[in-house]
Amino acid sequence: MTIIVTGGAGFIGSNFIFYMLKQHPDDRIVCLDSLTYAGNLSTLAPVMDNPRFRFVKLDICDRPGVYQLFEEEHPDVIVNFAAESHVDRSIDNPEIFLQTNIIGTSVLMDACRKYGIQRYHQVSTDEVYGDLPLDRPDLFFHEDTPIHTSSPYSTSKASADLLVMAYHRTYGLPVTISRCSNNYGPYQFPEKLIPLMIANALSDKPLPVYGEGLNVRDWLYVEDHCKAIDLILQKGTVGEVYNIGGHNEMKNIDIVKLICEYLGKPESLITHVTDRKGHDMRYAIDPTKIHNELGWLPETMFKDGIRLTIQWYLDNKDWWENIVNGEYRNYYEKMYGNR
């Protein structure tokens, strides 16, 4: 098969490309990425010379460009990771999220309708469900949980999900959607919690934690996520949504303390900053459906995944130091400097 992976120079997309090239030696991967701030071409260096891989610099909102690529490649499958995905950035500038996450998704599906496709897969997020109360650990997000978004980011992703299902119902487009919990692992852009804390701790810089750090997230190791998407592409039912959760719930403050402990850094580096607007308190996914239908379960416990992740950042300082020394520094100072 020929698989177009959009947003493949980003965190989860790149890990998915590495996984698929390794697991499916007969498949060809075409990576489409516009290389915005979170897209890093150096991430794809290990596969750039692979004859089964092609990189194309292209924005998914560029309709003529996307159509031309479909004409050239005749793809069998589209996996759409391309998205603006940082909540703080969406609060600061919602428009780019609406453009990429909604309009870009519609362009991809129109191309699928025009040129034909075996499967269009939309990579979504548990944030479309809103949040859960901290005092109800018995509650989880299910596939039929009503959408109840909190930020421009989650609203744009929920809108895209609804659009995908509308294309399935109206045009018969063969689609699937997955909604995942918080991912972590190699190649994650260092504005996200775990790589940010690792990078700052290694430099003995303050570790900015929103509020009291009591917000709870369900953490999913990125390779487990890639395996789940692969299963959905192979065996998932067209027109269905699958929740992909790690069953690894952790408070933000506990993760930061764990990173300090692993790196031998004092907890005095932790700095509490003004909380994010509309900050969701708890996310927790029930992955029963994907387990029962496709046999998937997360394989990586958080204690093991966080150790692997920290070690990766220790072993790959050049990768993330090149990022934090660039344009990202301006954004970082804006978000955390006066809080």
mmCIF file of C-alpha atoms in Angstrom:
data_model
loop_
_atom_site.group_PDB
_atom_site.id
_atom_site.type_symbol
_atom_site.label_atom_id
_atom_site.label_comp_id
_atom_site.label_asym_id
_atom_site.label_seq_id
_atom_site.Cartn_x
_atom_site.Cartn_y
_atom_site.Cartn_z
ATOM 1 C CA MET A 1 0.000 0.000 0.000
ATOM 2 C CA THR A 2 0.877 3.650 -0.319
ATOM 3 C CA ILE A 3 0.066 5.542 2.871
ATOM 4 C CA ILE A 4 0.073 9.329 3.109
ATOM 5 C CA VAL A 5 0.900 10.447 6.638
ATOM 6 C CA THR A 6 0.146 14.124 7.200
ATOM 7 C CA GLY A 7 2.006 15.931 9.965
ATOM 8 C CA GLY A 8 4.673 13.250 9.790
ATOM 9 C CA ALA A 9 7.509 15.558 10.838
ATOM 10 C CA GLY A 10 5.807 16.097 14.197
ATOM 11 C CA PHE A 11 5.967 14.019 17.343
ATOM 12 C CA ILE A 12 3.363 11.275 16.931
ATOM 13 C CA GLY A 13 3.429 11.323 13.125
ATOM 14 C CA SER A 14 7.164 10.682 12.932
ATOM 15 C CA ASN A 15 6.962 7.840 15.437
ATOM 16 C CA PHE A 16 4.129 6.350 13.373
ATOM 17 C CA ILE A 17 6.255 6.536 10.207
ATOM 18 C CA PHE A 18 9.159 4.768 11.914
ATOM 19 C CA TYR A 19 6.811 2.096 13.241
ATOM 20 C CA MET A 20 5.025 1.468 9.939
ATOM 21 C CA LEU A 21 8.201 1.278 7.858
ATOM 22 C CA LYS A 22 9.539 -1.297 10.293
ATOM 23 C CA GLN A 23 6.361 -3.366 10.637
ATOM 24 C CA HIS A 24 5.170 -3.278 7.021
ATOM 25 C CA PRO A 25 8.113 -3.805 4.661
ATOM 26 C CA ASP A 26 5.876 -3.892 1.582
ATOM 27 C CA ASP A 27 4.233 -0.529 2.236
ATOM 28 C CA ARG A 28 5.350 2.881 1.049
ATOM 29 C CA ILE A 29 5.013 6.005 3.203
ATOM 30 C CA VAL A 30 4.590 9.532 1.851
ATOM 31 C CA CYS A 31 4.989 12.182 4.535
ATOM 32 C CA LEU A 32 3.186 15.469 3.961
ATOM 33 C CA ASP A 33 4.176 18.249 6.373
ATOM 34 C CA SER A 34 4.235 22.050 6.161
ATOM 35 C CA LEU A 35 7.094 22.231 8.705
ATOM 36 C CA THR A 36 5.531 24.778 11.024
ATOM 37 C CA TYR A 37 7.238 25.383 14.391
ATOM 38 C CA ALA A 38 6.495 21.850 15.670
ATOM 39 C CA GLY A 39 7.518 20.074 12.462
ATOM 40 C CA ASN A 40 11.186 19.159 12.481
ATOM 41 C CA LEU A 41 12.741 17.691 9.356
ATOM 42 C CA SER A 42 15.758 16.471 11.334
ATOM 43 C CA THR A 43 13.410 14.085 13.131
ATOM 44 C CA LEU A 44 12.950 12.204 9.850
ATOM 45 C CA ALA A 45 16.681 11.942 9.138
ATOM 46 C CA PRO A 46 16.765 8.179 9.913
ATOM 47 C CA VAL A 47 14.351 7.439 7.039
ATOM 48 C CA MET A 48 15.039 10.157 4.468
ATOM 49 C CA ASP A 49 17.155 7.788 2.370
ATOM 50 C CA ASN A 50 14.720 4.899 2.643
ATOM 51 C CA PRO A 51 13.457 4.030 -0.889
ATOM 52 C CA ARG A 52 10.000 3.352 0.592
ATOM 53 C CA PHE A 53 9.738 6.874 2.018
ATOM 54 C CA ARG A 54 9.051 10.240 0.421
ATOM 55 C CA PHE A 55 8.846 13.648 2.109
ATOM 56 C CA VAL A 56 6.731 16.459 0.638
ATOM 57 C CA LYS A 57 6.662 19.947 2.137
ATOM 58 C CA LEU A 58 3.011 20.916 1.815
ATOM 59 C CA ASP A 59 0.219 22.497 3.838
ATOM 60 C CA ILE A 60 -2.935 20.371 4.041
ATOM 61 C CA CYS A 61 -4.931 23.569 3.414
ATOM 62 C CA ASP A 62 -3.279 23.897 -0.019
ATOM 63 C CA ARG A 63 -6.003 22.299 -2.124
ATOM 64 C CA PRO A 64 -4.179 22.360 -5.505
ATOM 65 C CA GLY A 65 -1.031 20.987 -3.887
ATOM 66 C CA VAL A 66 -2.898 18.209 -2.091
ATOM 67 C CA TYR A 67 -4.772 17.239 -5.273
ATOM 68 C CA GLN A 68 -1.519 17.134 -7.244
ATOM 69 C CA LEU A 69 0.037 14.851 -4.633
ATOM 70 C CA PHE A 70 -2.950 12.489 -4.848
ATOM 71 C CA GLU A 71 -2.599 12.411 -8.630
ATOM 72 C CA GLU A 72 1.081 11.551 -8.322
ATOM 73 C CA GLU A 73 0.856 8.954 -5.553
ATOM 74 C CA HIS A 74 -2.621 7.377 -5.846
ATOM 75 C CA PRO A 75 -2.596 6.662 -2.093
ATOM 76 C CA ASP A 76 -4.533 3.795 -0.558
ATOM 77 C CA VAL A 77 -4.700 5.185 2.971
ATOM 78 C CA ILE A 78 -4.539 8.640 4.568
ATOM 79 C CA VAL A 79 -3.613 9.033 8.241
ATOM 80 C CA ASN A 80 -4.131 12.632 9.313
ATOM 81 C CA PHE A 81 -1.895 13.706 12.181
ATOM 82 C CA ALA A 82 -1.503 17.251 10.833
ATOM 83 C CA ALA A 83 -2.864 19.638 13.441
ATOM 84 C CA GLU A 84 -2.107 22.645 15.512
ATOM 85 C CA SER A 85 -2.195 20.975 18.897
ATOM 86 C CA HIS A 86 -1.052 23.197 21.762
ATOM 87 C CA VAL A 87 -3.871 24.518 23.949
ATOM 88 C CA ASP A 88 -1.979 27.635 25.077
ATOM 89 C CA ARG A 89 -1.260 28.611 21.504
ATOM 90 C CA SER A 90 -4.926 28.126 20.601
ATOM 91 C CA ILE A 91 -5.961 30.491 23.387
ATOM 92 C CA ASP A 92 -3.448 33.045 22.146
ATOM 93 C CA ASN A 93 -4.373 32.716 18.436
ATOM 94 C CA PRO A 94 -7.437 30.551 17.639
ATOM 95 C CA GLU A 95 -7.626 31.284 13.902
ATOM 96 C CA ILE A 96 -4.708 29.122 12.778
ATOM 97 C CA PHE A 97 -6.248 26.166 14.657
ATOM 98 C CA LEU A 98 -9.544 26.567 12.845
ATOM 99 C CA GLN A 99 -7.768 26.835 9.514
ATOM 100 C CA THR A 100 -5.471 23.823 9.851
ATOM 101 C CA ASN A 101 -7.610 21.500 11.942
ATOM 102 C CA ILE A 102 -10.948 22.057 10.194
ATOM 103 C CA ILE A 103 -10.320 23.431 6.699
ATOM 104 C CA GLY A 104 -7.242 21.253 6.236
ATOM 105 C CA THR A 105 -9.228 18.168 7.175
ATOM 106 C CA SER A 106 -11.933 19.055 4.637
ATOM 107 C CA VAL A 107 -9.335 19.479 1.871
ATOM 108 C CA LEU A 108 -7.902 16.020 2.587
ATOM 109 C CA MET A 109 -11.323 14.379 2.541
ATOM 110 C CA ASP A 110 -12.311 16.159 -0.657
ATOM 111 C CA ALA A 111 -9.153 14.760 -2.228
ATOM 112 C CA CYS A 112 -10.141 11.304 -0.984
ATOM 113 C CA ARG A 113 -13.560 11.681 -2.576
ATOM 114 C CA LYS A 114 -12.105 12.905 -5.860
ATOM 115 C CA TYR A 115 -9.371 10.312 -6.284
ATOM 116 C CA GLY A 116 -10.666 7.378 -4.245
ATOM 117 C CA ILE A 117 -9.314 5.889 -1.052
ATOM 118 C CA GLN A 118 -9.437 2.641 0.932
ATOM 119 C CA ARG A 119 -9.383 4.394 4.294
ATOM 120 C CA TYR A 120 -9.176 7.880 5.732
ATOM 121 C CA HIS A 121 -8.119 7.882 9.389
ATOM 122 C CA GLN A 122 -8.485 10.957 11.576
ATOM 123 C CA VAL A 123 -6.205 11.195 14.611
ATOM 124 C CA SER A 124 -8.124 13.075 17.276
ATOM 125 C CA THR A 125 -7.861 13.667 21.018
ATOM 126 C CA ASP A 126 -9.631 12.903 24.288
ATOM 127 C CA GLU A 127 -9.873 16.658 24.815
ATOM 128 C CA VAL A 128 -13.006 16.751 22.639
ATOM 129 C CA TYR A 129 -14.863 15.235 25.613
ATOM 130 C CA GLY A 130 -14.000 18.107 27.957
ATOM 131 C CA ASP A 131 -12.868 17.069 31.426
ATOM 132 C CA LEU A 132 -13.835 14.921 34.399
ATOM 133 C CA PRO A 133 -14.007 15.890 38.089
ATOM 134 C CA LEU A 134 -11.057 14.966 40.296
ATOM 135 C CA ASP A 135 -13.375 13.506 42.946
ATOM 136 C CA ARG A 136 -14.924 10.923 40.589
ATOM 137 C CA PRO A 137 -12.141 8.455 39.709
ATOM 138 C CA ASP A 138 -14.838 6.015 38.592
ATOM 139 C CA LEU A 139 -15.716 8.157 35.555
ATOM 140 C CA PHE A 140 -14.058 7.644 32.160
ATOM 141 C CA PHE A 141 -14.482 8.896 28.615
ATOM 142 C CA HIS A 142 -16.270 6.430 26.342
ATOM 143 C CA GLU A 143 -16.808 6.702 22.589
ATOM 144 C CA ASP A 144 -20.389 7.806 23.198
ATOM 145 C CA THR A 145 -19.453 10.462 25.778
ATOM 146 C CA PRO A 146 -20.929 13.774 24.551
ATOM 147 C CA ILE A 147 -18.495 16.245 23.053
ATOM 148 C CA HIS A 148 -17.960 19.130 25.470
ATOM 149 C CA THR A 149 -14.908 21.155 24.505
ATOM 150 C CA SER A 150 -12.997 23.662 26.634
ATOM 151 C CA SER A 151 -10.498 25.416 24.347
ATOM 152 C CA PRO A 152 -10.227 26.637 20.752
ATOM 153 C CA TYR A 153 -7.872 23.691 20.155
ATOM 154 C CA SER A 154 -10.255 20.991 21.366
ATOM 155 C CA THR A 155 -13.158 22.698 19.608
ATOM 156 C CA SER A 156 -11.281 22.647 16.303
ATOM 157 C CA LYS A 157 -10.510 18.937 16.742
ATOM 158 C CA ALA A 158 -14.117 18.139 17.645
ATOM 159 C CA SER A 159 -15.288 20.086 14.607
ATOM 160 C CA ALA A 160 -12.963 18.058 12.401
ATOM 161 C CA ASP A 161 -14.288 14.819 13.901
ATOM 162 C CA LEU A 162 -17.864 15.846 13.153
ATOM 163 C CA LEU A 163 -16.882 16.771 9.619
ATOM 164 C CA VAL A 164 -15.208 13.388 9.100
ATOM 165 C CA MET A 165 -18.329 11.556 10.225
ATOM 166 C CA ALA A 166 -20.476 13.801 8.007
ATOM 167 C CA TYR A 167 -18.351 12.861 4.973
ATOM 168 C CA HIS A 168 -18.835 9.211 5.870
ATOM 169 C CA ARG A 169 -22.598 9.538 6.174
ATOM 170 C CA THR A 170 -23.143 11.894 3.236
ATOM 171 C CA TYR A 171 -20.586 10.644 0.722
ATOM 172 C CA GLY A 172 -19.849 7.135 1.976
ATOM 173 C CA LEU A 173 -16.189 7.980 2.599
ATOM 174 C CA PRO A 174 -14.519 5.039 4.398
ATOM 175 C CA VAL A 175 -13.341 6.708 7.601
ATOM 176 C CA THR A 176 -12.223 5.842 11.113
ATOM 177 C CA ILE A 177 -11.390 8.149 14.023
ATOM 178 C CA SER A 178 -9.180 7.555 17.047
ATOM 179 C CA ARG A 179 -9.166 9.716 20.165
ATOM 180 C CA CYS A 180 -6.064 9.321 22.277
ATOM 181 C CA SER A 181 -4.945 10.398 25.718
ATOM 182 C CA ASN A 182 -1.761 12.420 26.325
ATOM 183 C CA ASN A 183 1.182 10.939 24.434
ATOM 184 C CA TYR A 184 4.802 10.978 25.566
ATOM 185 C CA GLY A 185 8.036 9.543 24.229
ATOM 186 C CA PRO A 186 10.893 10.369 21.797
ATOM 187 C CA TYR A 187 10.810 13.428 19.529
ATOM 188 C CA GLN A 188 8.106 15.340 21.419
ATOM 189 C CA PHE A 189 8.347 19.097 20.930
ATOM 190 C CA PRO A 190 9.675 20.690 24.135
ATOM 191 C CA GLU A 191 6.713 22.922 24.837
ATOM 192 C CA LYS A 192 4.757 19.920 26.134
ATOM 193 C CA LEU A 193 4.922 19.036 29.825
ATOM 194 C CA ILE A 194 7.317 16.082 29.936
ATOM 195 C CA PRO A 195 10.017 17.224 27.456
ATOM 196 C CA LEU A 196 9.790 20.797 28.783
ATOM 197 C CA MET A 197 10.474 19.638 32.330
ATOM 198 C CA ILE A 198 13.292 17.345 31.218
ATOM 199 C CA ALA A 199 14.999 20.093 29.204
ATOM 200 C CA ASN A 200 14.631 22.699 31.945
ATOM 201 C CA ALA A 201 15.762 20.348 34.696
ATOM 202 C CA LEU A 202 18.891 19.381 32.759
ATOM 203 C CA SER A 203 19.705 23.087 32.459
ATOM 204 C CA ASP A 204 18.819 23.785 36.127
ATOM 205 C CA LYS A 205 16.110 26.187 35.005
ATOM 206 C CA PRO A 206 12.748 26.742 36.743
ATOM 207 C CA LEU A 207 10.102 24.084 36.132
ATOM 208 C CA PRO A 208 6.873 26.040 35.479
ATOM 209 C CA VAL A 209 3.807 24.172 36.742
ATOM 210 C CA TYR A 210 0.317 25.542 36.164
ATOM 211 C CA GLY A 211 -1.543 26.272 39.411
ATOM 212 C CA GLU A 212 -0.955 23.584 42.021
ATOM 213 C CA GLY A 213 -0.240 20.952 39.382
ATOM 214 C CA LEU A 214 -3.194 18.808 40.473
ATOM 215 C CA ASN A 215 -4.545 18.332 36.941
ATOM 216 C CA VAL A 216 -4.671 14.638 36.034
ATOM 217 C CA ARG A 217 -3.832 13.227 32.622
ATOM 218 C CA ASP A 218 -3.944 9.697 31.226
ATOM 219 C CA TRP A 219 -0.510 9.048 29.688
ATOM 220 C CA LEU A 220 0.034 6.879 26.612
ATOM 221 C CA TYR A 221 3.475 5.877 25.366
ATOM 222 C CA VAL A 222 3.707 6.917 21.729
ATOM 223 C CA GLU A 223 4.649 3.487 20.343
ATOM 224 C CA ASP A 224 1.561 1.964 21.959
ATOM 225 C CA HIS A 225 -0.484 4.643 20.169
ATOM 226 C CA CYS A 226 1.150 3.771 16.837
ATOM 227 C CA LYS A 227 0.311 0.097 17.317
ATOM 228 C CA ALA A 228 -3.322 0.985 18.000
ATOM 229 C CA ILE A 229 -3.661 3.063 14.826
ATOM 230 C CA ASP A 230 -2.064 0.284 12.786
ATOM 231 C CA LEU A 231 -4.664 -2.146 14.165
ATOM 232 C CA ILE A 232 -7.508 0.245 13.365
ATOM 233 C CA LEU A 233 -6.277 0.543 9.775
ATOM 234 C CA GLN A 234 -6.107 -3.231 9.438
ATOM 235 C CA LYS A 235 -9.186 -4.389 11.364
ATOM 236 C CA GLY A 236 -11.185 -1.339 12.478
ATOM 237 C CA THR A 237 -14.810 -0.950 11.419
ATOM 238 C CA VAL A 238 -15.445 1.852 8.933
ATOM 239 C CA GLY A 239 -17.461 4.692 10.434
ATOM 240 C CA GLU A 240 -16.382 3.946 14.005
ATOM 241 C CA VAL A 241 -14.565 5.936 16.695
ATOM 242 C CA TYR A 242 -11.964 4.223 18.884
ATOM 243 C CA ASN A 243 -10.645 5.617 22.169
ATOM 244 C CA ILE A 244 -6.959 4.893 22.795
ATOM 245 C CA GLY A 245 -6.009 5.313 26.449
ATOM 246 C CA GLY A 246 -2.973 4.412 28.483
ATOM 247 C CA HIS A 247 -4.617 3.627 31.838
ATOM 248 C CA ASN A 248 -1.724 5.596 33.352
ATOM 249 C CA GLU A 249 -3.297 8.500 35.225
ATOM 250 C CA MET A 250 -0.873 10.909 36.861
ATOM 251 C CA LYS A 251 -1.042 14.365 38.431
ATOM 252 C CA ASN A 252 1.128 16.903 36.624
ATOM 253 C CA ILE A 253 2.999 17.767 39.820
ATOM 254 C CA ASP A 254 3.832 14.101 40.450
ATOM 255 C CA ILE A 255 5.292 13.762 36.962
ATOM 256 C CA VAL A 256 7.500 16.802 37.505
ATOM 257 C CA LYS A 257 8.709 15.443 40.849
ATOM 258 C CA LEU A 258 9.418 12.068 39.227
ATOM 259 C CA ILE A 259 11.544 13.744 36.548
ATOM 260 C CA CYS A 260 13.461 15.651 39.238
ATOM 261 C CA GLU A 261 14.089 12.403 41.105
ATOM 262 C CA TYR A 262 15.286 10.553 38.008
ATOM 263 C CA LEU A 263 17.671 13.373 37.013
ATOM 264 C CA GLY A 264 18.867 14.034 40.555
ATOM 265 C CA LYS A 265 17.535 17.594 40.529
ATOM 266 C CA PRO A 266 16.023 19.423 43.533
ATOM 267 C CA GLU A 267 12.266 19.961 43.707
ATOM 268 C CA SER A 268 13.066 23.572 44.573
ATOM 269 C CA LEU A 269 13.295 24.115 40.789
ATOM 270 C CA ILE A 270 9.492 23.736 40.616
ATOM 271 C CA THR A 271 7.811 27.112 40.101
ATOM 272 C CA HIS A 272 4.042 27.455 40.262
ATOM 273 C CA VAL A 273 2.685 29.843 37.622
ATOM 274 C CA THR A 274 -0.760 31.303 36.932
ATOM 275 C CA ASP A 275 -3.091 28.579 35.746
ATOM 276 C CA ARG A 276 -4.202 28.255 32.128
ATOM 277 C CA LYS A 277 -7.600 29.699 31.216
ATOM 278 C CA GLY A 278 -10.287 27.006 31.205
ATOM 279 C CA HIS A 279 -7.772 24.374 32.320
ATOM 280 C CA ASP A 280 -9.352 20.890 32.210
ATOM 281 C CA MET A 281 -8.928 19.027 35.498
ATOM 282 C CA ARG A 282 -8.877 15.353 34.526
ATOM 283 C CA TYR A 283 -8.785 13.229 31.378
ATOM 284 C CA ALA A 284 -9.312 9.478 31.535
ATOM 285 C CA ILE A 285 -10.102 7.152 28.636
ATOM 286 C CA ASP A 286 -11.772 3.767 28.745
ATOM 287 C CA PRO A 287 -10.171 1.698 25.914
ATOM 288 C CA THR A 288 -12.562 -1.248 26.320
ATOM 289 C CA LYS A 289 -13.955 -0.959 22.778
ATOM 290 C CA ILE A 290 -10.590 -1.171 20.980
ATOM 291 C CA HIS A 291 -9.552 -3.995 23.311
ATOM 292 C CA ASN A 292 -12.695 -6.035 22.750
ATOM 293 C CA GLU A 293 -12.899 -5.466 18.985
ATOM 294 C CA LEU A 294 -9.227 -5.339 17.965
ATOM 295 C CA GLY A 295 -7.334 -6.884 20.868
ATOM 296 C CA TRP A 296 -5.336 -3.769 21.709
ATOM 297 C CA LEU A 297 -4.109 -2.874 25.173
ATOM 298 C CA PRO A 298 -1.366 -0.438 26.208
ATOM 299 C CA GLU A 299 1.846 -2.357 26.788
ATOM 300 C CA THR A 300 4.028 0.303 28.404
ATOM 301 C CA MET A 301 3.526 1.161 32.069
ATOM 302 C CA PHE A 302 4.244 4.795 32.890
ATOM 303 C CA LYS A 303 7.171 3.946 35.177
ATOM 304 C CA ASP A 304 8.868 2.208 32.246
ATOM 305 C CA GLY A 305 7.848 4.674 29.548
ATOM 306 C CA ILE A 306 9.001 7.731 31.470
ATOM 307 C CA ARG A 307 12.382 6.100 32.077
ATOM 308 C CA LEU A 308 12.760 5.353 28.352
ATOM 309 C CA THR A 309 11.659 8.886 27.485
ATOM 310 C CA ILE A 310 14.042 10.637 29.883
ATOM 311 C CA GLN A 311 16.891 8.486 28.637
ATOM 312 C CA TRP A 312 16.069 9.374 25.043
ATOM 313 C CA TYR A 313 16.276 13.087 25.825
ATOM 314 C CA LEU A 314 19.569 12.511 27.618
ATOM 315 C CA ASP A 315 20.929 10.661 24.584
ATOM 316 C CA ASN A 316 19.612 13.149 22.011
ATOM 317 C CA LYS A 317 20.445 16.574 23.421
ATOM 318 C CA ASP A 318 21.391 17.964 20.020
ATOM 319 C CA TRP A 319 17.857 17.373 18.761
ATOM 320 C CA TRP A 320 16.039 19.348 21.435
ATOM 321 C CA GLU A 321 18.753 21.929 22.150
ATOM 322 C CA ASN A 322 18.515 23.112 18.537
ATOM 323 C CA ILE A 323 14.813 23.703 19.128
ATOM 324 C CA VAL A 324 14.888 25.468 22.489
ATOM 325 C CA ASN A 325 17.635 27.812 21.296
ATOM 326 C CA GLY A 326 15.516 29.027 18.388
ATOM 327 C CA GLU A 327 12.193 30.784 17.837
ATOM 328 C CA TYR A 328 10.564 28.711 20.547
ATOM 329 C CA ARG A 329 12.403 30.747 23.180
ATOM 330 C CA ASN A 330 10.341 33.819 22.302
ATOM 331 C CA TYR A 331 7.107 31.880 22.738
ATOM 332 C CA TYR A 332 8.298 30.308 25.984
ATOM 333 C CA GLU A 333 9.084 33.677 27.520
ATOM 334 C CA LYS A 334 5.693 35.015 26.465
ATOM 335 C CA MET A 335 3.804 32.096 28.033
ATOM 336 C CA TYR A 336 5.741 31.642 31.286
ATOM 337 C CA GLY A 337 7.957 34.676 31.783
ATOM 338 C CA ASN A 338 5.472 36.888 33.668
ATOM 339 C CA ARG A 339 3.359 34.257 35.426
#
